[in-house]
Short mmCIF file of C-alpha atoms and ligand atoms in Angstrom, two decimals:
data_model
loop_
_atom_site.label_atom_id
_atom_site.label_comp_id
_atom_site.label_asym_id
_atom_site.label_seq_id
_atom_site.Cartn_x
_atom_site.Cartn_y
_atom_site.Cartn_z
CA UNK A 385 -81.09 -66.72 171.98
CA UNK A 386 -81.28 -68.46 175.37
CA UNK A 387 -83.18 -71.71 175.52
CA UNK A 388 -83.91 -73.53 178.75
CA UNK A 389 -86.42 -75.51 180.68
CA UNK A 390 -87.66 -74.36 184.06
CA UNK A 391 -89.68 -76.44 186.46
CA UNK A 392 -88.59 -75.34 189.90
CA UNK A 393 -90.17 -75.85 193.27
CA UNK A 394 -91.02 -72.61 195.09
CA UNK A 395 -88.28 -72.95 197.70
CA UNK A 396 -85.67 -72.72 194.93
CA UNK A 397 -87.12 -69.59 193.37
CA UNK A 398 -85.09 -66.49 194.22
CA UNK A 399 -86.71 -63.08 194.26
CA UNK A 400 -84.68 -59.86 194.40
CA UNK A 401 -86.50 -56.64 195.30
CA UNK A 402 -84.61 -53.36 194.89
CA UNK A 403 -85.32 -49.71 195.74
CA UNK A 404 -87.09 -50.15 199.05
CA UNK A 405 -90.21 -51.81 197.68
CA UNK A 406 -93.03 -51.89 200.23
CA UNK A 407 -92.96 -54.70 202.81
CA UNK A 408 -96.45 -55.57 201.54
CA UNK A 409 -94.81 -57.17 198.47
CA UNK A 410 -92.73 -59.48 200.64
CA UNK A 411 -95.85 -60.46 202.59
CA UNK A 412 -97.62 -61.22 199.34
CA UNK A 413 -94.75 -63.38 198.03
CA UNK A 414 -94.50 -65.20 201.38
CA UNK A 415 -98.25 -65.82 201.46
CA UNK A 416 -97.98 -67.39 198.00
CA UNK A 417 -95.24 -69.74 199.28
CA UNK A 418 -92.16 -67.83 198.08
CA UNK A 419 -89.72 -67.31 200.94
CA UNK A 420 -86.42 -66.64 199.18
CA UNK A 421 -87.02 -62.90 198.94
CA UNK A 422 -84.06 -60.54 199.23
CA UNK A 423 -84.76 -56.81 199.64
CA UNK A 424 -82.23 -54.03 199.05
CA UNK A 425 -82.91 -50.40 199.94
CA UNK A 426 -81.50 -48.71 196.83
CA UNK A 427 -81.11 -49.20 193.09
CA UNK A 428 -78.07 -51.16 191.90
CA UNK A 429 -75.78 -49.68 189.25
CA UNK A 430 -75.76 -51.74 186.03
CA UNK A 431 -72.36 -53.37 186.76
CA UNK A 432 -73.49 -54.60 190.17
CA UNK A 433 -76.87 -55.69 188.88
CA UNK A 434 -75.16 -57.72 186.15
CA UNK A 435 -73.24 -59.57 188.89
CA UNK A 436 -76.24 -60.16 191.17
CA UNK A 437 -78.86 -61.06 188.58
CA UNK A 438 -77.41 -64.41 187.44
CA UNK A 439 -79.29 -66.55 189.96
CA UNK A 440 -82.42 -64.39 190.30
CA UNK A 441 -85.75 -65.73 189.00
CA UNK A 442 -87.94 -62.70 189.71
CA UNK A 443 -86.70 -59.12 189.87
CA UNK A 444 -88.65 -56.24 191.43
CA UNK A 445 -87.59 -52.66 190.74
CA UNK A 446 -88.95 -49.13 190.84
CA UNK A 447 -88.02 -46.29 188.53
CA UNK A 448 -84.27 -45.92 189.22
CA UNK A 449 -82.98 -49.37 188.23
CA UNK A 450 -82.08 -49.66 184.56
CA UNK A 451 -82.65 -53.13 183.14
CA UNK A 452 -80.65 -52.95 179.94
CA UNK A 453 -79.87 -55.58 177.34
CA UNK A 454 -76.53 -56.14 179.13
CA UNK A 455 -78.34 -56.89 182.40
CA UNK A 456 -80.74 -59.24 180.61
CA UNK A 457 -77.84 -61.06 178.95
CA UNK A 458 -76.51 -61.87 182.41
CA UNK A 459 -79.96 -62.87 183.71
CA UNK A 460 -79.86 -66.55 182.87
CA UNK A 461 -82.71 -67.54 185.15
CA UNK A 462 -84.85 -64.43 185.05
CA UNK A 463 -88.50 -65.39 184.55
CA UNK A 464 -90.32 -62.06 185.04
CA UNK A 465 -89.67 -58.45 186.03
CA UNK A 466 -92.01 -56.43 188.23
CA UNK A 467 -91.87 -52.64 187.98
CA UNK A 468 -93.35 -51.58 191.33
CA UNK A 469 -94.44 -48.26 189.85
CA UNK A 470 -96.42 -46.95 186.90
CA UNK A 471 -93.79 -46.42 184.20
CA UNK A 472 -91.74 -49.15 182.52
CA UNK A 473 -89.32 -46.99 180.47
CA UNK A 474 -86.45 -48.11 182.71
CA UNK A 475 -86.61 -51.62 181.23
CA UNK A 476 -85.60 -52.56 177.69
CA UNK A 477 -89.03 -54.05 177.03
CA UNK A 478 -88.32 -55.49 173.57
CA UNK A 479 -85.08 -57.11 174.74
CA UNK A 480 -86.95 -58.67 177.67
CA UNK A 481 -89.68 -59.99 175.37
CA UNK A 482 -87.09 -61.50 173.02
CA UNK A 483 -85.75 -63.44 176.01
CA UNK A 484 -89.23 -64.60 177.01
CA UNK A 485 -89.41 -62.32 180.08
CA UNK A 486 -92.71 -60.55 180.78
CA UNK A 487 -92.64 -57.18 182.54
CA UNK A 488 -95.46 -56.23 184.91
CA UNK A 489 -96.38 -52.87 186.45
CA UNK A 490 -99.26 -51.29 188.38
CA UNK A 491 -100.81 -48.69 186.13
CA UNK A 492 -103.92 -48.04 188.20
CA UNK A 493 -102.86 -48.59 191.81
CA UNK A 494 -102.75 -44.85 192.58
CA UNK A 495 -106.03 -43.84 190.94
CA UNK A 496 -107.68 -42.86 194.22
CA UNK A 497 -104.66 -40.81 195.36
CA UNK A 498 -104.78 -38.65 192.22
CA UNK A 499 -108.56 -38.24 192.38
CA UNK A 500 -108.40 -37.12 196.04
CA UNK A 501 -105.68 -34.55 195.36
CA UNK A 502 -107.62 -33.10 192.43
CA UNK A 503 -110.77 -32.93 194.53
CA UNK A 504 -108.91 -30.92 197.15
CA UNK A 505 -107.46 -28.66 194.46
CA UNK A 506 -110.93 -27.95 193.10
CA UNK A 507 -112.01 -26.65 196.52
CA UNK A 508 -108.79 -24.66 196.97
CA UNK A 509 -109.01 -23.06 193.53
CA UNK A 510 -112.69 -22.18 193.81
CA UNK A 511 -111.92 -20.33 197.07
CA UNK A 512 -108.85 -18.58 195.66
CA UNK A 513 -106.72 -20.17 198.36
CA UNK A 514 -103.44 -20.46 196.38
CA UNK A 515 -103.16 -16.67 195.99
CA UNK A 516 -104.38 -15.93 199.55
CA UNK A 517 -101.91 -18.46 200.95
CA UNK A 518 -99.00 -17.04 198.95
CA UNK A 519 -99.91 -13.51 200.09
CA UNK A 520 -100.13 -14.57 203.75
CA UNK A 521 -96.63 -16.06 203.52
CA UNK A 522 -95.46 -12.59 202.48
CA UNK A 523 -97.35 -10.94 205.37
CA UNK A 524 -100.36 -9.78 203.33
CA UNK A 525 -103.90 -10.24 204.61
CA UNK A 526 -106.31 -10.79 201.67
CA UNK A 527 -109.49 -11.15 203.69
CA UNK A 528 -112.09 -10.96 200.96
CA UNK A 529 -114.95 -13.05 199.55
CA UNK A 530 -114.32 -11.77 196.04
CA UNK A 531 -114.06 -14.61 193.46
CA UNK A 532 -114.49 -17.11 196.29
CA UNK A 533 -117.12 -19.78 195.69
CA UNK A 534 -118.50 -22.98 197.16
CA UNK A 535 -118.12 -25.94 194.83
CA UNK A 536 -121.69 -27.08 195.42
CA UNK A 537 -123.73 -26.68 192.24
CA UNK A 538 -120.68 -25.75 190.12
CA UNK A 539 -119.72 -27.72 187.02
CA UNK A 540 -116.64 -29.89 186.89
CA UNK A 541 -115.56 -30.77 183.36
CA UNK A 542 -113.43 -33.89 183.06
CA UNK A 543 -111.43 -34.56 179.91
CA UNK A 544 -110.43 -38.24 179.80
CA UNK A 545 -113.01 -40.33 181.67
CA UNK A 546 -110.82 -43.33 182.48
CA UNK A 547 -109.81 -44.73 185.86
CA UNK A 548 -108.96 -41.39 187.46
CA UNK A 549 -111.45 -39.18 185.63
CA UNK A 550 -114.44 -41.38 186.45
CA UNK A 551 -113.43 -41.79 190.11
CA UNK A 552 -112.96 -38.04 190.44
CA UNK A 553 -116.45 -37.54 189.03
CA UNK A 554 -117.98 -39.69 191.76
CA UNK A 555 -116.05 -37.90 194.52
CA UNK A 556 -116.99 -34.46 193.14
CA UNK A 557 -120.67 -35.41 193.05
CA UNK A 558 -120.33 -36.21 196.75
CA UNK A 559 -119.60 -32.49 197.23
CA UNK A 560 -122.65 -31.54 195.20
CA UNK A 561 -120.87 -30.67 191.96
CA UNK A 562 -122.37 -31.20 188.53
CA UNK A 563 -120.05 -33.41 186.51
CA UNK A 564 -119.66 -33.51 182.76
CA UNK A 565 -116.98 -35.32 180.78
CA UNK A 566 -115.54 -35.88 177.36
CA UNK A 567 -113.66 -39.00 176.29
CA UNK A 568 -112.58 -40.08 172.81
CA UNK A 569 -114.01 -43.52 173.62
CA UNK A 570 -117.72 -43.72 174.42
CA UNK A 571 -117.86 -44.30 178.19
CA UNK A 572 -120.91 -45.01 180.28
CA UNK A 573 -121.47 -42.29 182.90
CA UNK A 574 -121.03 -43.15 186.57
CA UNK A 575 -123.37 -41.52 189.08
CA UNK A 576 -125.14 -38.55 187.50
CA UNK A 577 -122.28 -37.48 185.23
CA UNK A 578 -123.23 -36.13 181.84
CA UNK A 579 -121.28 -37.14 178.73
CA UNK A 580 -120.44 -34.25 176.37
CA UNK A 581 -120.27 -34.52 172.60
CA UNK A 582 -117.00 -32.67 172.34
CA UNK A 583 -114.07 -31.37 174.33
CA UNK A 584 -115.11 -27.84 173.36
CA UNK A 585 -118.48 -28.31 175.05
CA UNK A 586 -116.69 -29.21 178.31
CA UNK A 587 -114.31 -26.26 178.02
CA UNK A 588 -117.16 -23.84 177.38
CA UNK A 589 -119.46 -25.00 180.19
CA UNK A 590 -117.23 -26.05 183.09
CA UNK A 591 -116.23 -23.91 186.07
CA UNK A 592 -113.24 -26.22 186.61
CA UNK A 593 -111.66 -28.33 183.87
CA UNK A 594 -109.55 -31.31 184.94
CA UNK A 595 -107.43 -33.31 182.50
CA UNK A 596 -107.02 -37.07 182.84
CA UNK A 597 -105.81 -38.24 179.43
CA UNK A 598 -102.76 -40.39 178.63
CA UNK A 599 -99.62 -39.07 176.96
CA UNK A 600 -100.05 -39.81 173.26
CA UNK A 601 -99.26 -38.02 170.01
CA UNK A 602 -102.91 -36.84 169.99
CA UNK A 603 -102.90 -35.45 173.54
CA UNK A 604 -99.65 -33.42 173.30
CA UNK A 605 -100.69 -29.79 173.31
CA UNK A 606 -104.33 -30.80 173.75
CA UNK A 607 -104.88 -27.61 175.73
CA UNK A 608 -103.33 -24.70 173.85
CA UNK A 609 -104.24 -21.02 173.42
CA UNK A 610 -107.40 -21.81 171.41
CA UNK A 611 -108.73 -24.23 174.02
CA UNK A 612 -107.92 -21.88 176.92
CA UNK A 613 -109.76 -19.09 175.11
CA UNK A 614 -112.90 -21.26 175.04
CA UNK A 615 -112.96 -21.65 178.83
CA UNK A 616 -115.39 -19.53 180.83
CA UNK A 617 -113.87 -16.29 182.19
CA UNK A 618 -112.53 -17.01 185.67
CA UNK A 619 -112.66 -20.80 185.23
CA UNK A 620 -109.88 -23.01 186.61
CA UNK A 621 -107.65 -25.59 184.93
CA UNK A 622 -106.18 -28.67 186.61
CA UNK A 623 -103.60 -30.92 185.03
CA UNK A 624 -102.43 -33.99 186.97
CA UNK A 625 -102.16 -36.15 183.85
CA UNK A 626 -99.03 -35.71 181.77
CA UNK A 627 -96.80 -32.68 181.34
CA UNK A 628 -97.06 -32.20 177.60
CA UNK A 629 -100.87 -32.15 177.51
CA UNK A 630 -100.99 -28.42 178.33
CA UNK A 631 -99.03 -25.70 176.55
CA UNK A 632 -97.41 -23.92 179.49
CA UNK A 633 -96.64 -20.70 177.54
CA UNK A 634 -100.30 -20.49 176.48
CA UNK A 635 -101.45 -21.13 180.07
CA UNK A 636 -99.04 -18.48 181.38
CA UNK A 637 -100.44 -16.01 178.86
CA UNK A 638 -104.06 -16.76 179.83
CA UNK A 639 -103.16 -16.24 183.50
CA UNK A 640 -101.24 -13.07 182.73
CA UNK A 641 -104.29 -11.69 180.98
CA UNK A 642 -106.46 -12.65 183.96
CA UNK A 643 -108.74 -14.79 181.81
CA UNK A 644 -108.48 -17.82 184.10
CA UNK A 645 -109.24 -17.80 187.80
CA UNK A 646 -106.31 -20.07 188.54
CA UNK A 647 -104.75 -23.44 187.87
CA UNK A 648 -103.32 -26.47 189.63
CA UNK A 649 -100.50 -28.20 187.80
CA UNK A 650 -98.78 -31.39 189.01
CA UNK A 651 -96.98 -32.45 185.83
CA UNK A 652 -94.69 -30.47 183.55
CA UNK A 653 -93.12 -30.85 180.10
CA UNK A 654 -89.72 -30.92 181.77
CA UNK A 655 -89.32 -31.93 185.41
CA UNK A 656 -86.27 -31.94 187.69
CA UNK A 657 -84.79 -35.41 188.08
CA UNK A 658 -83.90 -34.87 191.76
CA UNK A 659 -84.50 -32.43 194.59
CA UNK A 660 -81.06 -30.92 193.95
CA UNK A 661 -82.18 -29.62 190.56
CA UNK A 662 -84.08 -26.34 190.34
CA UNK A 663 -87.68 -26.48 189.19
CA UNK A 664 -87.94 -24.01 186.32
CA UNK A 665 -91.34 -22.94 185.03
CA UNK A 666 -93.06 -19.80 183.75
CA UNK A 667 -95.85 -20.64 186.18
CA UNK A 668 -93.75 -19.97 189.29
CA UNK A 669 -94.59 -16.28 189.18
CA UNK A 670 -98.37 -16.77 189.49
CA UNK A 671 -99.76 -16.80 193.02
CA UNK A 672 -103.05 -18.23 191.78
CA UNK A 673 -101.41 -21.39 190.49
CA UNK A 674 -101.00 -24.38 192.77
CA UNK A 675 -97.75 -26.11 191.79
CA UNK A 676 -97.01 -29.64 192.97
CA UNK A 677 -93.96 -31.77 192.10
CA UNK A 678 -95.65 -34.66 190.25
CA UNK A 679 -96.99 -36.21 193.43
CA UNK A 680 -100.57 -36.84 192.35
CA UNK A 681 -100.21 -40.58 192.90
CA UNK A 682 -97.58 -40.49 195.66
CA UNK A 683 -99.19 -41.76 198.84
CA UNK A 684 -98.53 -44.53 201.33
CA UNK A 685 -101.71 -46.30 200.22
CA UNK A 686 -100.71 -46.16 196.56
CA UNK A 687 -97.34 -47.75 197.41
CA UNK A 688 -99.13 -50.58 199.21
CA UNK A 689 -101.55 -51.09 196.33
CA UNK A 690 -98.67 -51.14 193.87
CA UNK A 691 -96.86 -53.76 195.96
CA UNK A 692 -99.94 -55.94 196.11
CA UNK A 693 -100.83 -55.52 192.43
CA UNK A 694 -97.37 -56.26 190.99
CA UNK A 695 -96.48 -59.12 193.35
CA UNK A 696 -99.87 -60.74 192.63
CA UNK A 697 -99.24 -60.54 188.88
CA UNK A 698 -95.76 -62.07 189.37
CA UNK A 699 -96.91 -64.94 191.58
CA UNK A 700 -99.79 -65.68 189.21
CA UNK A 701 -97.36 -65.87 186.31
CA UNK A 702 -95.09 -68.13 188.33
CA UNK A 703 -97.82 -70.42 189.69
CA UNK A 704 -100.23 -70.60 186.82
CA UNK A 705 -98.60 -69.08 183.73
CA UNK A 706 -101.13 -66.24 183.35
CA UNK A 707 -99.40 -63.21 181.89
CA UNK A 708 -102.34 -60.86 182.44
CA UNK A 709 -101.18 -57.25 182.74
CA UNK A 710 -97.77 -57.79 181.09
CA UNK A 711 -96.75 -54.68 179.17
CA UNK A 712 -94.33 -56.27 176.69
CA UNK A 713 -95.51 -59.83 176.32
CA UNK A 714 -98.50 -61.78 174.93
CA UNK A 715 -101.28 -61.69 177.53
CA UNK A 716 -102.78 -65.09 178.32
CA UNK A 717 -105.39 -65.36 181.06
CA UNK A 718 -105.47 -68.97 182.18
CA UNK A 719 -107.89 -71.04 184.24
CA UNK A 720 -106.71 -73.14 187.16
CA UNK A 721 -104.94 -76.34 186.19
CA UNK A 722 -105.70 -78.48 189.22
CA UNK A 723 -106.40 -81.65 187.24
CA UNK A 724 -103.71 -81.34 184.55
CA UNK A 725 -100.03 -80.51 184.20
CA UNK A 726 -99.18 -77.32 182.34
CA UNK A 727 -96.44 -76.65 179.80
CA UNK A 728 -95.63 -73.05 178.90
CA UNK A 729 -93.80 -72.43 175.66
CA UNK A 730 -92.44 -69.07 174.58
CA UNK A 731 -91.21 -68.86 171.01
CA UNK A 732 -90.30 -66.56 168.18
CA UNK A 733 -93.48 -65.94 166.22
CA UNK A 734 -92.50 -67.66 162.96
CA UNK A 735 -94.50 -69.72 160.46
CA UNK A 736 -94.62 -73.41 161.30
CA UNK A 737 -93.88 -73.13 165.05
CA UNK A 738 -97.29 -74.33 166.19
CA UNK A 739 -97.13 -77.26 163.85
CA UNK A 740 -93.72 -78.17 165.29
CA UNK A 741 -95.07 -77.88 168.84
CA UNK A 742 -98.08 -80.10 168.14
CA UNK A 743 -95.78 -82.56 166.40
CA UNK A 744 -93.55 -82.69 169.50
CA UNK A 745 -96.57 -83.65 171.64
CA UNK A 746 -97.83 -86.29 169.25
CA UNK A 747 -94.33 -87.81 168.95
CA UNK A 748 -94.07 -87.94 172.75
CA UNK A 749 -97.54 -89.55 172.87
CA UNK A 750 -98.93 -86.88 175.18
CA UNK A 751 -102.57 -85.84 175.06
CA UNK A 752 -103.28 -82.06 175.13
CA UNK A 753 -106.46 -81.27 177.08
CA UNK A 754 -106.33 -77.49 176.76
CA UNK A 755 -104.35 -75.09 174.59
CA UNK A 756 -104.10 -71.29 174.79
CA UNK A 757 -102.14 -69.08 172.43
CA UNK A 758 -101.41 -65.41 172.18
CA UNK A 759 -98.82 -63.54 170.15
CA UNK A 760 -97.37 -60.06 170.46
CA UNK A 761 -95.43 -58.87 167.43
CA UNK A 762 -92.42 -61.16 167.21
CA UNK A 763 -93.09 -63.43 170.21
CA UNK A 764 -95.70 -66.14 170.78
CA UNK A 765 -96.80 -67.70 174.06
CA UNK A 766 -98.61 -71.01 173.96
CA UNK A 767 -99.81 -72.90 177.02
CA UNK A 768 -100.76 -76.56 176.93
CA UNK A 769 -102.55 -78.48 179.67
CA UNK A 770 -101.55 -82.10 179.40
CA UNK A 771 -102.28 -85.44 180.99
CA UNK A 772 -98.86 -86.74 181.91
CA UNK A 773 -96.51 -86.94 184.87
CA UNK A 774 -93.48 -87.45 182.67
CA UNK A 775 -93.02 -84.29 180.65
CA UNK A 776 -89.29 -84.94 180.07
CA UNK A 777 -89.55 -86.30 176.52
CA UNK A 778 -91.81 -83.54 175.23
CA UNK A 779 -89.80 -80.81 176.97
CA UNK A 780 -86.67 -82.09 175.21
CA UNK A 781 -88.46 -82.05 171.85
CA UNK A 782 -89.83 -78.54 172.49
CA UNK A 783 -86.36 -77.40 173.47
CA UNK A 784 -85.04 -78.61 170.09
CA UNK A 785 -87.49 -76.51 168.05
CA UNK A 786 -85.27 -73.73 166.65
CA UNK A 787 -87.80 -70.94 167.39
CA UNK A 788 -88.08 -71.91 171.10
CA UNK A 789 -87.10 -69.14 173.50
CA UNK A 790 -87.97 -70.98 176.71
CA UNK A 791 -90.31 -73.52 178.24
CA UNK A 792 -91.66 -74.04 181.73
CA UNK A 793 -93.41 -77.01 183.27
CA UNK A 794 -95.91 -76.47 186.06
CA UNK A 795 -97.01 -79.33 188.33
P1 NAI B 976 -106.90 -44.33 181.81
O1 NAI B 976 -106.19 -44.98 180.68
O2 NAI B 976 -107.71 -45.15 182.72
O3 NAI B 976 -107.85 -43.16 181.22
C1 NAI B 976 -107.46 -42.27 180.22
C2 NAI B 976 -108.73 -41.90 179.45
O4 NAI B 976 -108.42 -40.86 178.54
C3 NAI B 976 -109.28 -43.06 178.63
O5 NAI B 976 -110.65 -43.25 178.92
C4 NAI B 976 -109.08 -42.60 177.19
O6 NAI B 976 -110.06 -43.09 176.31
C5 NAI B 976 -109.16 -41.10 177.35
N1 NAI B 976 -108.55 -40.32 176.28
C6 NAI B 976 -107.47 -40.61 175.53
N2 NAI B 976 -107.24 -39.61 174.65
C7 NAI B 976 -108.19 -38.68 174.87
C8 NAI B 976 -108.49 -37.43 174.29
N3 NAI B 976 -107.73 -36.91 173.31
N4 NAI B 976 -109.55 -36.75 174.75
C9 NAI B 976 -110.34 -37.25 175.72
N5 NAI B 976 -110.12 -38.44 176.31
C10 NAI B 976 -109.05 -39.15 175.89
O7 NAI B 976 -105.78 -43.52 182.60
P2 NAI B 976 -105.82 -43.05 184.11
O8 NAI B 976 -105.28 -44.11 184.98
O9 NAI B 976 -107.12 -42.45 184.42
O10 NAI B 976 -104.69 -41.90 184.07
C11 NAI B 976 -104.90 -40.66 183.40
C12 NAI B 976 -103.61 -39.89 183.32
O11 NAI B 976 -103.12 -39.61 184.64
C13 NAI B 976 -102.47 -40.62 182.61
O12 NAI B 976 -101.81 -39.70 181.77
C14 NAI B 976 -101.52 -41.01 183.71
O13 NAI B 976 -100.20 -41.07 183.26
C15 NAI B 976 -101.72 -39.85 184.67
N6 NAI B 976 -101.33 -40.13 186.06
C16 NAI B 976 -100.69 -39.13 186.75
C17 NAI B 976 -100.30 -39.35 188.06
C18 NAI B 976 -99.63 -38.25 188.83
O14 NAI B 976 -98.85 -38.54 189.74
N7 NAI B 976 -99.91 -37.01 188.54
C19 NAI B 976 -100.49 -40.64 188.72
C20 NAI B 976 -101.27 -41.59 187.94
C21 NAI B 976 -101.64 -41.33 186.64
#
C-alpha cells in the first residue's frame, strides 16, 4: 500500500485531461489557480497511460479511458480522478479507494437535456409523427387527423420522480398537461403534479407513460407484458432511462397487436459500442416507434455542465479536502478553514486507527480545533483542523501508523 505526504502549492499540481473534455473545465481549473493543465483529444491506451500518469495529480477522463489497477499502481501522485460523464464503470473504483483516490462524476448535469427531449417526444407521439415521418420518407402521404391529439389536458404519467422525472413534470405542465407520478420513495410534488399510490395507477390512467428510474435489480423488466397490458389502449410509452427497464419483446408484441399508440426508446438492453456496429432491435420494424441512439443527455449544454460540475468537485477536494459527490470514497463536506491548517488522513478502516491518530497529535503537542470523520466500507477519511504552522512532526507520526494510506496538509 502506498503511503505518502502531499502538501503541494498549486503551481506544482499537474492536471491531465483526456478525451476532448470541454474547454470549460480548463477555465474552471485556471480560475481556481491551477494552470498546469494538459489536454489531449483522445483516450490513451493503458500502456501509454501507465507511462504518462506517474507525475499527474488529477486525471480527467470520459468513458473510453480505462483506469485499471495497473494504471493506479503507476499513479504515484494521483490525488483524484474526475469522470467527465455520468458513468464510472471505466474506473476500478475499489482499487482507487484502496489507494486513497476519490472518483468524481456528474450524475445530474444532463437532467434538462433528457427532460427536453422527452417533452418533444411526447408531442411527436401524440400527433403520430414518427409513423407519418417514416411514411413520407418512403413517398407516402398520410394526411389524416386520426389518432392525432394535442397534449393540452392529456395525462403524463412519470415513473421515477427524481431529477429528470420531476423536471419533465414541470415542463409538461407548461404545455397544459396533467402530470401524475409514482416513485418508490415518497416525493413532494412540484407544480400541480399528483402523486399516485402505485405504478399500476399511473399505467392505467396516463395517456403517455415516461420512465425515469435507475438501473437496479428491482427496475430490470419493470415494464413487461403485464404492465403494458394495463396501459390505456392507444397510450404511448417513453423510455430514456436504462435499457433493461423495459422488456423489448413484450413491447414489440404490444405494438404488433396495436395496443399501444407508439413509443419512444432511447436506451436498449444491448447497444452498439460504435457507429460501425449495426443497431439490432425488434423495434426497428415499427414506424410508430421513435428510436434514438442513447442521446437523451447528449447536448452541448450538458457537456459544459459536466465540465463545470466535475472540475468544481476536484478543485474543492484539492483546496479544502471536501469529498462531496465522490462515488467510491467516504464523503466529507467540510467548512472553510481560513483560520486553521488542515490535515487530511486516509486510512484503512481498522480498529484502533483513530486512537493512533489522536495519539500522534498529542505526542506532537498539536491542538485539534475541528475533526471530521467518515468511513466507506474498508476506508476511512478523517480531517483535522489544527493550530500549527509546523505540521512536520505530526505528519511523520501519521505516516508511521500502519493503516495509513495517505495524508495531505493544506495551508
Ligand atoms: P434520480 O436518481 O434523480 O431519480 C430516479 C428516481 O427513481 C428516484 O426518485 C428513485 O426513488 C426512483 N425509483 C427507483 N426505483 C423505482 C421504482 N422501482 N419505481 C419508481 N421509482 C423508482 O435519477 P435521474 O437523474 O432522474 O435519472 C433517471 C434515469 O435516467 C437513470 O436511469 C439514468 O441513468 C437515466 N439517464 C439517461 C440518460 C440518457 O441519455 N438517456 C441521461 C441521463 C440519465
